[in-house]
Amino acid sequence: MTTPAQAPACPICNGFGVLEKPDGQLVACACREPERILARARGAHIPDRYRSCSLATFNGIHESQKAAKALAQRFVAAYPAVESGLLITGPAGVGKTHLAVAILAELVESKFVRGLFCDFTDLLERIQATYTPGSDENADEILEPCRETELLILDELGARRPTDWARDVLYGLLNTRYNRRRLTVITTNFGDQASQPGAETLEMRVGTPVRSRLAEMCVLVPMTGPDYRREVRPARLFS
Ligand SMILES: [Zn+2]
């Protein structure tokens, strides 16, 4: 019987993980890079179900999906020389969140960006929970990382009908990020045109002040196409 072989220690740092430069300064060895990438990805709060999302695995069939992917690739390549965030709109299942997460994950990995994934409904619920007596968090503590992070992914904007309070929270968050020149990538099922007669537009959903602010902060990326979850990749029991 043999015991599993241990990974050989890194020949550059002998497994210490740090190197001493001629001036005596300690720097991290390249062998620790995968760990650091993982730590940054955890710090970005990307949900597990999106952990494997990358631009390479985004396979849009529709022209609008291909155009969105090309734009995302340019965004990542040019970063941080990017002026605006992205407002990715389209029906459920066209890959909006996949694309947004892929941008964040690739920037975290390749350009050491400190970013944050934030589901807008979850954010509101966490803030609301602070109003219950005995809560040990306050709204500011929850909002500040979202206000300050270098790149914020705000997922599913308007998924739940926003109350006036929610619209105020959203406007405040976006306004602060705008003033601090931080980039925001947003996904939403609501576009500027109603998806069907009588359906709501994004502006009806989030209000005119928020829609106007978004127009100043984000390039519109409308996507359409078949619903991946229903038409392209039906659920399977085994892979
Ligand atoms: Zn090493």
PDB file of C-alpha atoms and ligand atoms in Angstrom:
ATOM      1  CA  MET A   1       0.000   0.000   0.000  1.00  0.00           C
ATOM      2  CA  THR A   2       1.209   3.447  -0.819  1.00  0.00           C
ATOM      3  CA  THR A   3       0.264   6.751   0.731  1.00  0.00           C
ATOM      4  CA  PRO A   4      -0.769   9.530  -1.638  1.00  0.00           C
ATOM      5  CA  ALA A   5       2.268  11.467  -2.699  1.00  0.00           C
ATOM      6  CA  GLN A   6       2.468  14.946  -1.253  1.00  0.00           C
ATOM      7  CA  ALA A   7       2.754  17.793  -3.719  1.00  0.00           C
ATOM      8  CA  PRO A   8       6.446  18.673  -3.943  1.00  0.00           C
ATOM      9  CA  ALA A   9       7.354  21.955  -2.293  1.00  0.00           C
ATOM     10  CA  CYS A  10       7.678  24.871  -4.670  1.00  0.00           C
ATOM     11  CA  PRO A  11      11.304  24.932  -5.896  1.00  0.00           C
ATOM     12  CA  ILE A  12      11.316  28.720  -5.985  1.00  0.00           C
ATOM     13  CA  CYS A  13      10.270  29.436  -2.391  1.00  0.00           C
ATOM     14  CA  ASN A  14      10.802  25.924  -0.941  1.00  0.00           C
ATOM     15  CA  GLY A  15       7.190  25.942   0.141  1.00  0.00           C
ATOM     16  CA  PHE A  16       7.426  29.076   2.305  1.00  0.00           C
ATOM     17  CA  GLY A  17       5.175  31.034  -0.057  1.00  0.00           C
ATOM     18  CA  VAL A  18       7.259  34.200   0.246  1.00  0.00           C
ATOM     19  CA  LEU A  19      10.490  35.370  -1.333  1.00  0.00           C
ATOM     20  CA  GLU A  20      12.960  37.890  -0.029  1.00  0.00           C
ATOM     21  CA  LYS A  21      13.948  40.563  -2.509  1.00  0.00           C
ATOM     22  CA  PRO A  22      17.542  41.932  -2.528  1.00  0.00           C
ATOM     23  CA  ASP A  23      16.347  44.951  -0.523  1.00  0.00           C
ATOM     24  CA  GLY A  24      14.995  42.664   2.183  1.00  0.00           C
ATOM     25  CA  GLN A  25      11.334  43.164   1.292  1.00  0.00           C
ATOM     26  CA  LEU A  26       9.176  40.023   1.405  1.00  0.00           C
ATOM     27  CA  VAL A  27       6.959  39.314  -1.595  1.00  0.00           C
ATOM     28  CA  ALA A  28       4.476  36.537  -2.231  1.00  0.00           C
ATOM     29  CA  CYS A  29       5.704  33.713  -4.440  1.00  0.00           C
ATOM     30  CA  ALA A  30       3.835  33.008  -7.692  1.00  0.00           C
ATOM     31  CA  CYS A  31       3.007  29.502  -6.416  1.00  0.00           C
ATOM     32  CA  ARG A  32       0.465  31.078  -4.039  1.00  0.00           C
ATOM     33  CA  GLU A  33      -1.402  32.844  -6.850  1.00  0.00           C
ATOM     34  CA  PRO A  34      -4.190  30.218  -7.196  1.00  0.00           C
ATOM     35  CA  GLU A  35      -4.933  30.553  -3.465  1.00  0.00           C
ATOM     36  CA  ARG A  36      -5.029  34.309  -3.746  1.00  0.00           C
ATOM     37  CA  ILE A  37      -7.371  34.158  -6.744  1.00  0.00           C
ATOM     38  CA  LEU A  38      -9.686  31.862  -4.810  1.00  0.00           C
ATOM     39  CA  ALA A  39      -9.611  34.194  -1.813  1.00  0.00           C
ATOM     40  CA  ARG A  40     -10.458  37.184  -3.982  1.00  0.00           C
ATOM     41  CA  ALA A  41     -13.296  35.255  -5.657  1.00  0.00           C
ATOM     42  CA  ARG A  42     -14.673  34.399  -2.204  1.00  0.00           C
ATOM     43  CA  GLY A  43     -14.319  38.038  -1.217  1.00  0.00           C
ATOM     44  CA  ALA A  44     -16.400  39.006  -4.253  1.00  0.00           C
ATOM     45  CA  HIS A  45     -19.330  36.901  -2.924  1.00  0.00           C
ATOM     46  CA  ILE A  46     -19.991  35.183  -6.240  1.00  0.00           C
ATOM     47  CA  PRO A  47     -22.705  32.597  -5.504  1.00  0.00           C
ATOM     48  CA  ASP A  48     -21.613  28.978  -5.839  1.00  0.00           C
ATOM     49  CA  ARG A  49     -23.987  28.287  -8.701  1.00  0.00           C
ATOM     50  CA  TYR A  50     -22.188  30.933 -10.776  1.00  0.00           C
ATOM     51  CA  ARG A  51     -18.659  29.982  -9.690  1.00  0.00           C
ATOM     52  CA  SER A  52     -17.771  28.399 -13.034  1.00  0.00           C
ATOM     53  CA  CYS A  53     -19.120  31.260 -15.155  1.00  0.00           C
ATOM     54  CA  SER A  54     -16.523  32.670 -17.514  1.00  0.00           C
ATOM     55  CA  LEU A  55     -16.644  34.504 -20.811  1.00  0.00           C
ATOM     56  CA  ALA A  56     -15.318  31.347 -22.498  1.00  0.00           C
ATOM     57  CA  THR A  57     -18.323  29.341 -21.267  1.00  0.00           C
ATOM     58  CA  PHE A  58     -20.828  31.981 -22.386  1.00  0.00           C
ATOM     59  CA  ASN A  59     -22.224  30.612 -25.630  1.00  0.00           C
ATOM     60  CA  GLY A  60     -24.890  32.927 -26.936  1.00  0.00           C
ATOM     61  CA  ILE A  61     -26.732  31.851 -30.064  1.00  0.00           C
ATOM     62  CA  HIS A  62     -28.630  35.057 -30.717  1.00  0.00           C
ATOM     63  CA  GLU A  63     -26.871  38.011 -32.358  1.00  0.00           C
ATOM     64  CA  SER A  64     -27.590  40.163 -29.291  1.00  0.00           C
ATOM     65  CA  GLN A  65     -25.878  37.587 -27.061  1.00  0.00           C
ATOM     66  CA  LYS A  66     -22.822  37.483 -29.310  1.00  0.00           C
ATOM     67  CA  ALA A  67     -22.674  41.278 -29.325  1.00  0.00           C
ATOM     68  CA  ALA A  68     -23.014  41.352 -25.514  1.00  0.00           C
ATOM     69  CA  LYS A  69     -20.189  38.829 -25.117  1.00  0.00           C
ATOM     70  CA  ALA A  70     -17.943  40.839 -27.460  1.00  0.00           C
ATOM     71  CA  LEU A  71     -18.683  43.980 -25.446  1.00  0.00           C
ATOM     72  CA  ALA A  72     -17.922  42.147 -22.191  1.00  0.00           C
ATOM     73  CA  GLN A  73     -14.592  40.966 -23.630  1.00  0.00           C
ATOM     74  CA  ARG A  74     -13.693  44.536 -24.610  1.00  0.00           C
ATOM     75  CA  PHE A  75     -14.726  45.740 -21.148  1.00  0.00           C
ATOM     76  CA  VAL A  76     -12.423  43.223 -19.437  1.00  0.00           C
ATOM     77  CA  ALA A  77      -9.529  43.827 -21.840  1.00  0.00           C
ATOM     78  CA  ALA A  78      -9.687  47.610 -21.489  1.00  0.00           C
ATOM     79  CA  TYR A  79     -10.278  47.706 -17.729  1.00  0.00           C
ATOM     80  CA  PRO A  80      -9.540  49.964 -15.812  1.00  0.00           C
ATOM     81  CA  ALA A  81      -9.603  52.339 -18.819  1.00  0.00           C
ATOM     82  CA  VAL A  82     -13.394  52.009 -18.969  1.00  0.00           C
ATOM     83  CA  GLU A  83     -15.698  54.997 -18.633  1.00  0.00           C
ATOM     84  CA  SER A  84     -19.062  53.374 -17.950  1.00  0.00           C
ATOM     85  CA  GLY A  85     -20.624  50.347 -16.400  1.00  0.00           C
ATOM     86  CA  LEU A  86     -23.090  48.055 -18.170  1.00  0.00           C
ATOM     87  CA  LEU A  87     -26.850  47.724 -17.952  1.00  0.00           C
ATOM     88  CA  ILE A  88     -27.596  44.208 -19.192  1.00  0.00           C
ATOM     89  CA  THR A  89     -31.284  43.762 -19.953  1.00  0.00           C
ATOM     90  CA  GLY A  90     -33.295  40.850 -21.297  1.00  0.00           C
ATOM     91  CA  PRO A  91     -35.742  38.082 -20.460  1.00  0.00           C
ATOM     92  CA  ALA A  92     -34.977  35.326 -17.948  1.00  0.00           C
ATOM     93  CA  GLY A  93     -32.499  32.695 -19.041  1.00  0.00           C
ATOM     94  CA  VAL A  94     -30.550  34.544 -21.741  1.00  0.00           C
ATOM     95  CA  GLY A  95     -27.377  34.620 -19.635  1.00  0.00           C
ATOM     96  CA  LYS A  96     -27.382  38.100 -18.117  1.00  0.00           C
ATOM     97  CA  THR A  97     -26.060  37.019 -14.725  1.00  0.00           C
ATOM     98  CA  HIS A  98     -23.575  34.617 -16.327  1.00  0.00           C
ATOM     99  CA  LEU A  99     -22.120  37.490 -18.343  1.00  0.00           C
ATOM    100  CA  ALA A 100     -22.001  39.889 -15.390  1.00  0.00           C
ATOM    101  CA  VAL A 101     -20.353  37.291 -13.121  1.00  0.00           C
ATOM    102  CA  ALA A 102     -17.875  36.364 -15.866  1.00  0.00           C
ATOM    103  CA  ILE A 103     -16.766  40.001 -16.124  1.00  0.00           C
ATOM    104  CA  LEU A 104     -16.278  40.208 -12.360  1.00  0.00           C
ATOM    105  CA  ALA A 105     -14.535  36.826 -12.095  1.00  0.00           C
ATOM    106  CA  GLU A 106     -12.129  37.557 -14.948  1.00  0.00           C
ATOM    107  CA  LEU A 107     -11.235  40.982 -13.571  1.00  0.00           C
ATOM    108  CA  VAL A 108     -10.735  39.540 -10.082  1.00  0.00           C
ATOM    109  CA  GLU A 109      -8.469  36.893 -11.546  1.00  0.00           C
ATOM    110  CA  SER A 110      -6.486  38.809 -14.145  1.00  0.00           C
ATOM    111  CA  LYS A 111      -6.458  42.387 -12.900  1.00  0.00           C
ATOM    112  CA  PHE A 112      -6.705  41.981  -9.125  1.00  0.00           C
ATOM    113  CA  VAL A 113      -9.937  43.951  -9.078  1.00  0.00           C
ATOM    114  CA  ARG A 114     -11.798  44.091  -5.794  1.00  0.00           C
ATOM    115  CA  GLY A 115     -15.415  43.644  -6.712  1.00  0.00           C
ATOM    116  CA  LEU A 116     -18.668  42.511  -5.202  1.00  0.00           C
ATOM    117  CA  PHE A 117     -21.633  40.502  -6.452  1.00  0.00           C
ATOM    118  CA  CYS A 118     -24.884  41.673  -4.939  1.00  0.00           C
ATOM    119  CA  ASP A 119     -28.409  40.368  -5.531  1.00  0.00           C
ATOM    120  CA  PHE A 120     -30.586  43.452  -5.230  1.00  0.00           C
ATOM    121  CA  THR A 121     -33.500  41.673  -3.538  1.00  0.00           C
ATOM    122  CA  ASP A 122     -31.137  40.090  -0.990  1.00  0.00           C
ATOM    123  CA  LEU A 123     -29.591  43.480  -0.322  1.00  0.00           C
ATOM    124  CA  LEU A 124     -32.990  45.024   0.431  1.00  0.00           C
ATOM    125  CA  GLU A 125     -33.914  42.128   2.695  1.00  0.00           C
ATOM    126  CA  ARG A 126     -30.664  42.442   4.623  1.00  0.00           C
ATOM    127  CA  ILE A 127     -31.240  46.165   5.074  1.00  0.00           C
ATOM    128  CA  GLN A 128     -34.826  45.597   6.170  1.00  0.00           C
ATOM    129  CA  ALA A 129     -33.648  43.034   8.711  1.00  0.00           C
ATOM    130  CA  THR A 130     -31.561  45.726  10.413  1.00  0.00           C
ATOM    131  CA  TYR A 131     -34.753  47.578  11.321  1.00  0.00           C
ATOM    132  CA  THR A 132     -35.947  44.754  13.569  1.00  0.00           C
ATOM    133  CA  PRO A 133     -35.217  45.321  17.249  1.00  0.00           C
ATOM    134  CA  GLY A 134     -32.094  43.531  18.441  1.00  0.00           C
ATOM    135  CA  SER A 135     -30.420  43.535  15.034  1.00  0.00           C
ATOM    136  CA  ASP A 136     -26.673  43.876  15.469  1.00  0.00           C
ATOM    137  CA  GLU A 137     -26.084  45.338  12.000  1.00  0.00           C
ATOM    138  CA  ASN A 138     -27.102  48.702  10.677  1.00  0.00           C
ATOM    139  CA  ALA A 139     -28.063  49.658   7.137  1.00  0.00           C
ATOM    140  CA  ASP A 140     -24.895  51.683   6.605  1.00  0.00           C
ATOM    141  CA  GLU A 141     -22.652  48.718   7.436  1.00  0.00           C
ATOM    142  CA  ILE A 142     -24.437  46.676   4.776  1.00  0.00           C
ATOM    143  CA  LEU A 143     -24.500  49.402   2.155  1.00  0.00           C
ATOM    144  CA  GLU A 144     -20.984  50.775   2.523  1.00  0.00           C
ATOM    145  CA  PRO A 145     -19.167  47.835   0.848  1.00  0.00           C
ATOM    146  CA  CYS A 146     -21.615  48.155  -2.077  1.00  0.00           C
ATOM    147  CA  ARG A 147     -21.020  51.903  -2.272  1.00  0.00           C
ATOM    148  CA  GLU A 148     -17.257  51.593  -2.107  1.00  0.00           C
ATOM    149  CA  THR A 149     -16.302  48.422  -3.989  1.00  0.00           C
ATOM    150  CA  GLU A 150     -14.365  49.008  -7.195  1.00  0.00           C
ATOM    151  CA  LEU A 151     -16.769  47.010  -9.378  1.00  0.00           C
ATOM    152  CA  LEU A 152     -20.292  46.212  -8.201  1.00  0.00           C
ATOM    153  CA  ILE A 153     -22.502  43.632  -9.901  1.00  0.00           C
ATOM    154  CA  LEU A 154     -26.075  44.498  -9.022  1.00  0.00           C
ATOM    155  CA  ASP A 155     -28.093  41.464 -10.042  1.00  0.00           C
ATOM    156  CA  GLU A 156     -31.812  41.266 -10.829  1.00  0.00           C
ATOM    157  CA  LEU A 157     -32.657  44.917 -10.471  1.00  0.00           C
ATOM    158  CA  GLY A 158     -36.392  45.362 -10.072  1.00  0.00           C
ATOM    159  CA  ALA A 159     -37.054  41.626  -9.634  1.00  0.00           C
ATOM    160  CA  ARG A 160     -39.288  42.440  -6.722  1.00  0.00           C
ATOM    161  CA  ARG A 161     -41.524  45.456  -7.161  1.00  0.00           C
ATOM    162  CA  PRO A 162     -39.557  48.263  -5.546  1.00  0.00           C
ATOM    163  CA  THR A 163     -41.325  50.307  -2.923  1.00  0.00           C
ATOM    164  CA  ASP A 164     -40.600  54.047  -2.652  1.00  0.00           C
ATOM    165  CA  TRP A 165     -38.171  53.129   0.112  1.00  0.00           C
ATOM    166  CA  ALA A 166     -36.362  50.601  -2.121  1.00  0.00           C
ATOM    167  CA  ARG A 167     -36.154  53.164  -4.926  1.00  0.00           C
ATOM    168  CA  ASP A 168     -34.597  55.652  -2.505  1.00  0.00           C
ATOM    169  CA  VAL A 169     -32.043  53.070  -1.333  1.00  0.00           C
ATOM    170  CA  LEU A 170     -31.201  52.266  -4.943  1.00  0.00           C
ATOM    171  CA  TYR A 171     -30.924  55.887  -5.981  1.00  0.00           C
ATOM    172  CA  GLY A 172     -28.689  56.651  -3.002  1.00  0.00           C
ATOM    173  CA  LEU A 173     -26.417  53.707  -3.767  1.00  0.00           C
ATOM    174  CA  LEU A 174     -26.115  54.511  -7.476  1.00  0.00           C
ATOM    175  CA  ASN A 175     -25.626  58.204  -6.814  1.00  0.00           C
ATOM    176  CA  THR A 176     -22.810  57.561  -4.367  1.00  0.00           C
ATOM    177  CA  ARG A 177     -21.083  55.210  -6.801  1.00  0.00           C
ATOM    178  CA  TYR A 178     -21.522  57.742  -9.591  1.00  0.00           C
ATOM    179  CA  ASN A 179     -19.947  60.490  -7.479  1.00  0.00           C
ATOM    180  CA  ARG A 180     -17.093  58.196  -6.441  1.00  0.00           C
ATOM    181  CA  ARG A 181     -16.568  57.209 -10.109  1.00  0.00           C
ATOM    182  CA  ARG A 182     -17.094  53.527  -9.412  1.00  0.00           C
ATOM    183  CA  LEU A 183     -18.282  51.168 -12.150  1.00  0.00           C
ATOM    184  CA  THR A 184     -21.474  49.171 -11.798  1.00  0.00           C
ATOM    185  CA  VAL A 185     -22.708  46.260 -13.909  1.00  0.00           C
ATOM    186  CA  ILE A 186     -26.438  45.711 -13.599  1.00  0.00           C
ATOM    187  CA  THR A 187     -28.719  42.936 -14.782  1.00  0.00           C
ATOM    188  CA  THR A 188     -32.468  43.264 -15.070  1.00  0.00           C
ATOM    189  CA  ASN A 189     -35.395  41.547 -16.756  1.00  0.00           C
ATOM    190  CA  PHE A 190     -36.903  44.947 -17.513  1.00  0.00           C
ATOM    191  CA  GLY A 191     -35.973  46.917 -20.620  1.00  0.00           C
ATOM    192  CA  ASP A 192     -36.867  50.294 -22.037  1.00  0.00           C
ATOM    193  CA  GLN A 193     -39.597  48.719 -24.135  1.00  0.00           C
ATOM    194  CA  ALA A 194     -42.285  46.616 -22.501  1.00  0.00           C
ATOM    195  CA  SER A 195     -41.733  42.926 -23.308  1.00  0.00           C
ATOM    196  CA  GLN A 196     -45.441  42.570 -24.094  1.00  0.00           C
ATOM    197  CA  PRO A 197     -48.448  44.897 -24.160  1.00  0.00           C
ATOM    198  CA  GLY A 198     -49.193  46.034 -20.618  1.00  0.00           C
ATOM    199  CA  ALA A 199     -45.850  44.857 -19.230  1.00  0.00           C
ATOM    200  CA  GLU A 200     -43.691  47.260 -17.232  1.00  0.00           C
ATOM    201  CA  THR A 201     -40.612  49.021 -18.507  1.00  0.00           C
ATOM    202  CA  LEU A 202     -37.462  49.456 -16.438  1.00  0.00           C
ATOM    203  CA  GLU A 203     -38.357  53.089 -15.847  1.00  0.00           C
ATOM    204  CA  MET A 204     -41.806  52.142 -14.530  1.00  0.00           C
ATOM    205  CA  ARG A 205     -40.171  49.566 -12.307  1.00  0.00           C
ATOM    206  CA  VAL A 206     -37.343  51.611 -10.775  1.00  0.00           C
ATOM    207  CA  GLY A 207     -38.622  55.169 -11.286  1.00  0.00           C
ATOM    208  CA  THR A 208     -37.460  58.018 -13.505  1.00  0.00           C
ATOM    209  CA  PRO A 209     -34.631  59.331 -11.282  1.00  0.00           C
ATOM    210  CA  VAL A 210     -32.973  55.891 -11.127  1.00  0.00           C
ATOM    211  CA  ARG A 211     -33.449  55.267 -14.863  1.00  0.00           C
ATOM    212  CA  SER A 212     -31.871  58.657 -15.645  1.00  0.00           C
ATOM    213  CA  ARG A 213     -28.937  57.997 -13.330  1.00  0.00           C
ATOM    214  CA  LEU A 214     -28.416  54.591 -14.953  1.00  0.00           C
ATOM    215  CA  ALA A 215     -28.330  56.231 -18.376  1.00  0.00           C
ATOM    216  CA  GLU A 216     -25.391  58.338 -17.175  1.00  0.00           C
ATOM    217  CA  MET A 217     -23.576  55.412 -15.526  1.00  0.00           C
ATOM    218  CA  CYS A 218     -24.070  52.445 -17.831  1.00  0.00           C
ATOM    219  CA  VAL A 219     -23.982  51.431 -21.472  1.00  0.00           C
ATOM    220  CA  LEU A 220     -27.177  49.597 -22.372  1.00  0.00           C
ATOM    221  CA  VAL A 221     -26.621  45.935 -23.347  1.00  0.00           C
ATOM    222  CA  PRO A 222     -29.951  44.481 -24.469  1.00  0.00           C
ATOM    223  CA  MET A 223     -29.973  40.703 -24.818  1.00  0.00           C
ATOM    224  CA  THR A 224     -32.539  38.328 -26.132  1.00  0.00           C
ATOM    225  CA  GLY A 225     -32.530  34.670 -27.164  1.00  0.00           C
ATOM    226  CA  PRO A 226     -33.883  31.297 -26.172  1.00  0.00           C
ATOM    227  CA  ASP A 227     -34.226  30.533 -22.478  1.00  0.00           C
ATOM    228  CA  TYR A 228     -31.111  28.472 -21.679  1.00  0.00           C
ATOM    229  CA  ARG A 229     -32.685  26.772 -18.734  1.00  0.00           C
ATOM    230  CA  ARG A 230     -35.770  25.641 -20.598  1.00  0.00           C
ATOM    231  CA  GLU A 231     -34.758  25.223 -24.227  1.00  0.00           C
ATOM    232  CA  VAL A 232     -31.038  24.752 -24.432  1.00  0.00           C
ATOM    233  CA  ARG A 233     -29.911  22.931 -21.321  1.00  0.00           C
ATOM    234  CA  PRO A 234     -32.685  20.886 -19.766  1.00  0.00           C
ATOM    235  CA  ALA A 235     -32.030  19.613 -16.264  1.00  0.00           C
ATOM    236  CA  ARG A 236     -30.120  16.365 -16.017  1.00  0.00           C
ATOM    237  CA  LEU A 237     -29.798  13.965 -13.134  1.00  0.00           C
ATOM    238  CA  PHE A 238     -26.256  12.920 -14.045  1.00  0.00           C
ATOM    239  CA  SER A 239     -23.509  14.706 -15.874  1.00  0.00           C
TER     240      SER A 239
HETATM  241 ZN    ZN B   1       6.644  29.224  -4.277  1.00  0.00          ZN
END
